[in-house]
Amino acid sequence: MKKSAILVLFSFMLLLGACGSESGTSGEAHELAHGEQHHLPNGDLQEVTASADDLPAFLDDKPEDMRLVYQLAGKSADILEWMPCYCGCGESAGHGSNLNCFVDEIREDGSVVWDDHGTRCLVCLEIAVKSVQLDQEGKSLKEIREFIDETYQEGYAKPTDTPMPA
């Protein structure tokens, strides 16, 4: 991603508010078929698409920058699954990593259970964009993780219980 695109994404994200704090759990959309949507108890909306190339319909009315972040997240699961989120979603939504703010599950058939949590959370979006940017700069997963932990350790919610990459 070009530096100008990253700057546009960060500028856009500054306009977003913080995450909600209602309780609920992730992983309740496992029986959904492609194109179906489901609201979780915490208010998050989940939707299934055939692959990470197909973004969910809940993004149709969202700005292009937000759709780009979701596209990055869907194609960067191998990075974001190792990055904690510091918005409080571990406790409020049962998330295990920053990936879960965008993707609840990537099924064996390649279909994706998307989560709209990231559409309402600046912290989620920032962590995803910065993680992918650092990966593109050649940083290791451990270096990216250390950067995220150092950046968000003070003044943010308790992080998700995300394992440290080797």
Coordinates of N, CA and C in Angstrom, one line a residue, residues 10-162:
F10 N -5.4 6.5 7.8 CA -5.3 7.0 9.2 C -6.1 8.3 9.4
S11 N -6.2 9.2 8.4 CA -7.0 10.4 8.5 C -8.4 10.0 8.7
F12 N -8.9 9.0 7.9 CA -10.3 8.6 8.0 C -10.5 8.0 9.4
M13 N -9.6 7.2 9.9 CA -9.8 6.6 11.1 C -9.9 7.5 12.3
L14 N -9.3 8.7 12.2 CA -9.4 9.7 13.2 C -10.8 10.2 13.4
L15 N -11.6 10.0 12.4 CA -13.0 10.5 12.4 C -13.9 9.5 13.1
L16 N -13.4 8.3 13.3 CA -14.3 7.2 14.0 C -14.2 7.3 15.5
G17 N -15.3 6.8 16.1 CA -15.4 6.8 17.6 C -14.8 5.5 18.1
A18 N -14.9 5.4 19.4 CA -14.4 4.2 20.1 C -15.4 3.1 20.1
C19 N -14.9 1.9 20.5 CA -15.7 0.7 20.4 C -16.8 0.7 21.5
G20 N -17.8 -0.1 21.3 CA -18.8 -0.3 22.3 C -18.3 -1.2 23.4
S21 N -19.1 -1.4 24.5 CA -18.6 -2.2 25.6 C -19.7 -3.2 26.0
E22 N -20.7 -3.5 25.2 CA -21.7 -4.4 25.6 C -21.1 -5.8 25.5
S23 N -21.6 -6.7 26.4 CA -21.1 -8.1 26.4 C -21.7 -8.9 25.3
G24 N -21.0 -9.9 24.9 CA -21.4 -10.8 23.8 C -20.3 -11.8 23.5
T25 N -20.5 -12.7 22.6 CA -19.4 -13.6 22.3 C -19.3 -13.7 20.8
S26 N -18.1 -14.0 20.4 CA -17.7 -14.2 19.0 C -18.1 -15.7 18.6
G27 N -18.1 -16.0 17.4 CA -18.3 -17.3 16.9 C -19.7 -17.9 16.9
E28 N -20.7 -17.0 16.8 CA -22.1 -17.5 16.8 C -22.7 -17.6 15.4
A29 N -21.9 -17.4 14.4 CA -22.4 -17.4 13.0 C -21.9 -18.6 12.2
H30 N -21.6 -19.6 12.9 CA -21.0 -20.8 12.3 C -22.0 -21.5 11.4
E31 N -23.3 -21.4 11.6 CA -24.3 -22.1 10.8 C -24.8 -21.2 9.6
L32 N -24.3 -20.0 9.6 CA -24.8 -19.1 8.5 C -24.4 -19.5 7.1
A33 N -25.3 -19.4 6.2 CA -24.9 -19.7 4.8 C -24.4 -18.4 4.1
H34 N -23.8 -18.5 3.0 CA -23.3 -17.3 2.2 C -24.4 -16.3 2.1
G35 N -24.0 -15.0 2.4 CA -24.9 -13.9 2.3 C -25.8 -13.7 3.4
E36 N -25.9 -14.6 4.4 CA -26.8 -14.4 5.5 C -26.1 -13.6 6.6
Q37 N -26.9 -12.9 7.3 CA -26.4 -12.0 8.4 C -27.0 -12.4 9.7
H38 N -26.2 -12.1 10.8 CA -26.7 -12.5 12.1 C -26.2 -11.4 13.1
H39 N -27.1 -10.9 14.0 CA -26.6 -10.0 15.0 C -26.3 -10.8 16.3
L40 N -25.1 -10.5 16.9 CA -24.7 -11.1 18.1 C -25.3 -10.3 19.3
P41 N -25.3 -10.9 20.5 CA -25.8 -10.2 21.6 C -25.2 -8.9 22.0
N42 N -23.9 -8.7 21.6 CA -23.2 -7.4 21.8 C -23.5 -6.4 20.8
G43 N -24.4 -6.7 19.8 CA -24.7 -5.8 18.7 C -24.0 -5.9 17.5
D44 N -22.9 -6.7 17.5 CA -22.1 -6.8 16.3 C -22.9 -7.6 15.2
L45 N -22.7 -7.3 14.0 CA -23.3 -8.0 12.9 C -22.3 -8.9 12.2
Q46 N -22.7 -10.1 12.0 CA -21.8 -11.0 11.2 C -22.5 -11.4 9.9
E47 N -21.6 -11.6 8.9 CA -22.1 -12.0 7.6 C -21.1 -12.9 6.9
V48 N -21.6 -13.9 6.2 CA -20.8 -14.9 5.5 C -20.7 -14.5 4.0
T49 N -19.4 -14.6 3.5 CA -19.2 -14.5 2.0 C -18.4 -15.7 1.5
A50 N -18.4 -15.9 0.3 CA -17.8 -17.1 -0.3 C -16.3 -17.1 -0.1
S51 N -15.6 -15.9 0.0 CA -14.2 -15.8 0.2 C -13.8 -14.4 0.7
A52 N -12.5 -14.3 1.0 CA -12.0 -13.0 1.4 C -12.0 -12.0 0.3
D53 N -12.2 -12.4 -0.9 CA -12.3 -11.5 -2.0 C -13.7 -10.8 -2.1
D54 N -14.6 -11.4 -1.4 CA -16.0 -10.9 -1.4 C -16.3 -10.2 -0.1
L55 N -16.4 -8.9 -0.1 CA -16.6 -8.2 1.1 C -18.1 -8.3 1.5
P56 N -18.4 -8.2 2.8 CA -19.8 -8.3 3.2 C -20.7 -7.1 2.8
A57 N -22.0 -7.3 2.7 CA -22.9 -6.3 2.3 C -23.0 -5.2 3.4
F58 N -22.7 -5.5 4.6 CA -22.7 -4.4 5.7 C -21.7 -3.3 5.4
L59 N -20.8 -3.5 4.5 CA -19.8 -2.5 4.1 C -20.3 -1.6 3.0
D60 N -21.4 -2.0 2.3 CA -21.9 -1.3 1.1 C -22.1 0.2 1.3
D61 N -22.5 0.6 2.5 CA -22.8 2.1 2.7 C -21.6 2.7 3.5
K62 N -20.5 2.0 3.6 CA -19.3 2.5 4.4 C -18.4 3.2 3.4
P63 N -17.5 4.1 3.9 CA -16.5 4.8 3.0 C -15.6 3.8 2.4
E64 N -15.0 4.1 1.3 CA -14.1 3.3 0.6 C -12.9 2.9 1.4
D65 N -12.4 3.9 2.2 CA -11.3 3.6 3.1 C -11.5 2.5 4.1
M66 N -12.7 2.4 4.6 CA -13.1 1.4 5.5 C -13.1 0.0 4.8
R67 N -13.7 0.0 3.6 CA -13.7 -1.2 2.8 C -12.3 -1.7 2.5
L68 N -11.4 -0.8 2.3 CA -10.0 -1.1 2.1 C -9.4 -1.8 3.3
V69 N -9.7 -1.3 4.5 CA -9.2 -1.9 5.7 C -9.7 -3.3 5.9
Y70 N -11.0 -3.5 5.6 CA -11.6 -4.8 5.7 C -10.9 -5.8 4.6
Q71 N -10.7 -5.2 3.5 CA -10.0 -6.0 2.4 C -8.6 -6.5 2.9
L72 N -7.9 -5.5 3.5 CA -6.6 -5.8 4.1 C -6.7 -6.9 5.1
A73 N -7.6 -6.8 6.0 CA -7.8 -7.7 7.1 C -8.1 -9.1 6.6
G74 N -9.0 -9.2 5.6 CA -9.4 -10.5 5.0 C -8.2 -11.2 4.4
K75 N -7.3 -10.4 3.8 CA -6.1 -11.0 3.2 C -4.9 -11.1 4.0
S76 N -5.0 -10.6 5.3 CA -3.9 -10.6 6.2 C -4.1 -11.3 7.5
A77 N -5.0 -12.3 7.4 CA -5.3 -13.1 8.6 C -4.1 -13.7 9.3
D78 N -3.1 -14.0 8.5 CA -1.8 -14.6 9.0 C -1.0 -13.6 9.8
I79 N -1.3 -12.3 9.7 CA -0.6 -11.3 10.5 C -1.5 -10.9 11.7
L80 N -2.8 -10.6 11.4 CA -3.7 -10.0 12.4 C -4.1 -11.0 13.5
E81 N -4.0 -12.3 13.2 CA -4.3 -13.3 14.2 C -3.3 -13.3 15.4
W82 N -2.1 -12.7 15.1 CA -1.1 -12.6 16.2 C -1.1 -11.3 16.9
M83 N -1.9 -10.3 16.4 CA -1.9 -9.0 17.0 C -3.1 -8.8 18.0
P84 N -2.8 -8.4 19.2 CA -4.0 -8.2 20.1 C -4.7 -6.9 19.7
C85 N -5.9 -6.8 20.2 CA -6.7 -5.5 20.1 C -6.8 -4.9 21.4
Y86 N -6.7 -3.6 21.5 CA -6.7 -2.9 22.8 C -8.0 -2.0 22.9
C87 N -9.1 -2.4 22.3 CA -10.3 -1.6 22.5 C -11.2 -2.2 23.5
G88 N -10.9 -3.3 24.1 CA -11.8 -3.9 25.1 C -12.6 -5.1 24.5
C89 N -12.5 -5.4 23.3 CA -13.3 -6.4 22.6 C -13.0 -7.8 23.1
G90 N -11.9 -8.0 23.7 CA -11.7 -9.4 24.3 C -12.7 -9.7 25.4
E91 N -13.0 -8.7 26.2 CA -14.0 -8.9 27.2 C -15.4 -8.6 26.7
S92 N -15.6 -7.6 25.9 CA -17.0 -7.2 25.5 C -17.5 -8.1 24.3
A93 N -16.6 -8.6 23.5 CA -17.1 -9.4 22.4 C -16.5 -10.8 22.2
G94 N -15.6 -11.1 23.2 CA -15.0 -12.5 23.1 C -13.9 -12.6 22.1
H95 N -13.4 -11.5 21.6 CA -12.4 -11.6 20.5 C -11.1 -12.1 21.1
G96 N -10.3 -12.9 20.2 CA -9.1 -13.4 20.6 C -7.9 -12.7 20.0
S97 N -8.1 -11.8 19.0 CA -7.1 -11.0 18.4 C -7.7 -9.9 17.6
N98 N -6.9 -9.1 17.0 CA -7.4 -8.0 16.1 C -8.1 -8.5 14.9
L99 N -7.7 -9.7 14.4 CA -8.4 -10.3 13.3 C -9.9 -10.4 13.5
N100 N -10.3 -10.7 14.8 CA -11.7 -11.0 15.1 C -12.5 -9.7 15.0
C101 N -11.9 -8.6 15.0 CA -12.7 -7.3 14.8 C -13.2 -7.2 13.4
F102 N -12.7 -8.0 12.5 CA -13.1 -7.9 11.1 C -13.6 -9.3 10.6
V103 N -12.9 -10.3 11.1 CA -13.2 -11.7 10.6 C -13.3 -12.6 11.8
D104 N -14.5 -13.2 11.9 CA -14.7 -14.2 13.0 C -14.1 -15.5 12.7
E105 N -14.2 -15.9 11.4 CA -13.7 -17.3 11.0 C -13.5 -17.3 9.5
I106 N -12.4 -18.0 9.2 CA -12.2 -18.4 7.8 C -12.4 -19.9 7.8
R107 N -13.5 -20.3 7.1 CA -13.8 -21.7 7.1 C -12.9 -22.5 6.1
E108 N -13.0 -23.9 6.3 CA -12.2 -24.8 5.5 C -12.4 -24.6 4.0
D109 N -13.7 -24.3 3.6 CA -14.0 -24.1 2.2 C -13.6 -22.7 1.7
G110 N -13.0 -21.9 2.5 CA -12.5 -20.6 2.1 C -13.5 -19.5 2.4
S111 N -14.8 -19.8 2.7 CA -15.7 -18.8 3.0 C -15.3 -18.1 4.3
V112 N -15.8 -16.8 4.4 CA -15.4 -16.0 5.5 C -16.6 -15.5 6.3
V113 N -16.6 -15.6 7.6 CA -17.6 -15.0 8.5 C -17.0 -13.7 9.0
W114 N -17.5 -12.6 8.4 CA -17.1 -11.2 8.7 C -17.8 -10.7 9.9
D115 N -17.2 -9.8 10.6 CA -17.8 -9.1 11.8 C -17.7 -7.6 11.6
D116 N -18.8 -6.9 11.9 CA -18.8 -5.4 11.6 C -18.2 -4.6 12.8
H117 N -17.6 -5.3 13.8 CA -17.1 -4.6 15.0 C -16.1 -3.5 14.5
G118 N -15.2 -3.8 13.6 CA -14.2 -2.8 13.1 C -14.8 -1.6 12.5
T119 N -16.1 -1.6 12.1 CA -16.7 -0.5 11.4 C -16.9 0.6 12.4
R120 N -16.9 0.3 13.7 CA -17.2 1.3 14.7 C -16.0 1.5 15.7
C121 N -14.8 1.1 15.3 CA -13.8 1.2 16.3 C -12.5 1.7 15.7
L122 N -12.0 2.9 16.1 CA -10.8 3.4 15.6 C -9.6 2.6 16.0
V123 N -9.6 2.1 17.2 CA -8.4 1.3 17.7 C -8.2 0.1 16.8
C124 N -9.3 -0.6 16.6 CA -9.3 -1.8 15.7 C -8.7 -1.5 14.3
L125 N -9.2 -0.5 13.7 CA -8.7 -0.1 12.4 C -7.3 0.3 12.4
E126 N -6.8 1.1 13.4 CA -5.4 1.5 13.5 C -4.5 0.3 13.6
I127 N -4.8 -0.6 14.5 CA -4.0 -1.8 14.7 C -3.8 -2.6 13.4
A128 N -4.9 -2.8 12.7 CA -4.9 -3.6 11.5 C -4.0 -2.9 10.5
V129 N -4.2 -1.6 10.2 CA -3.5 -0.9 9.2 C -2.0 -0.9 9.5
K130 N -1.7 -0.5 10.8 CA -0.3 -0.4 11.2 C 0.4 -1.8 11.1
S131 N -0.3 -2.9 11.5 CA 0.3 -4.2 11.4 C 0.6 -4.6 10.0
V132 N -0.3 -4.4 9.1 CA 0.0 -4.7 7.7 C 1.1 -3.8 7.1
Q133 N 1.1 -2.5 7.5 CA 2.1 -1.6 7.0 C 3.5 -2.1 7.4
L134 N 3.6 -2.5 8.7 CA 4.9 -3.0 9.2 C 5.3 -4.3 8.6
D135 N 4.4 -5.1 8.3 CA 4.7 -6.4 7.5 C 5.2 -6.0 6.1
Q136 N 4.6 -5.1 5.5 CA 5.1 -4.7 4.1 C 6.4 -4.0 4.2
E137 N 6.8 -3.5 5.3 CA 8.1 -2.9 5.5 C 9.2 -4.0 5.9
G138 N 8.7 -5.2 6.0 CA 9.7 -6.3 6.2 C 9.8 -6.7 7.7
K139 N 9.0 -6.2 8.6 CA 9.1 -6.5 10.0 C 8.6 -7.9 10.2
S140 N 9.2 -8.6 11.2 CA 8.7 -9.9 11.6 C 7.4 -9.8 12.4
L141 N 6.7 -10.9 12.5 CA 5.5 -10.9 13.3 C 5.8 -10.5 14.8
K142 N 6.9 -11.0 15.3 CA 7.3 -10.6 16.7 C 7.6 -9.1 16.8
E143 N 8.3 -8.5 15.8 CA 8.6 -7.1 15.8 C 7.3 -6.3 15.7
I144 N 6.4 -6.7 14.9 CA 5.1 -6.0 14.7 C 4.3 -6.1 16.0
R145 N 4.3 -7.3 16.6 CA 3.6 -7.5 17.9 C 4.2 -6.6 19.0
E146 N 5.5 -6.5 19.1 CA 6.1 -5.7 20.1 C 5.8 -4.2 19.9
F147 N 5.7 -3.8 18.6 CA 5.4 -2.4 18.3 C 3.9 -2.1 18.8
I148 N 3.0 -3.0 18.5 CA 1.6 -2.9 18.8 C 1.5 -2.8 20.4
D149 N 2.1 -3.8 21.0 CA 2.0 -3.8 22.5 C 2.6 -2.5 23.1
E150 N 3.7 -2.1 22.6 CA 4.3 -0.8 23.2 C 3.5 0.4 22.9
T151 N 2.9 0.5 21.7 CA 2.1 1.6 21.3 C 0.8 1.7 22.2
Y152 N 0.2 0.6 22.4 CA -1.2 0.6 23.0 C -1.2 0.2 24.5
Q153 N 0.0 0.0 25.1 CA 0.0 -0.5 26.5 C -0.6 0.4 27.5
E154 N -0.5 1.7 27.3 CA -1.0 2.7 28.2 C -2.2 3.5 27.6
G155 N -3.2 3.7 28.4 CA -4.3 4.6 28.0 C -5.4 3.9 27.1
Y156 N -5.3 2.5 27.0 CA -6.2 1.8 26.2 C -6.8 0.6 27.1
A157 N -7.8 -0.1 26.6 CA -8.4 -1.1 27.3 C -7.4 -2.3 27.4
K158 N -7.8 -3.3 28.2 CA -7.1 -4.5 28.4 C -7.0 -5.2 27.0
P159 N -5.9 -5.7 26.6 CA -5.8 -6.4 25.3 C -6.4 -7.7 25.2
T160 N -6.7 -8.2 24.0 CA -7.2 -9.5 23.8 C -6.1 -10.5 24.3
D161 N -6.5 -11.7 24.6 CA -5.6 -12.7 25.1 C -5.0 -13.4 23.8
T162 N -4.1 -12.7 23.2 CA -3.6 -13.2 21.9 C -2.2 -13.8 22.1

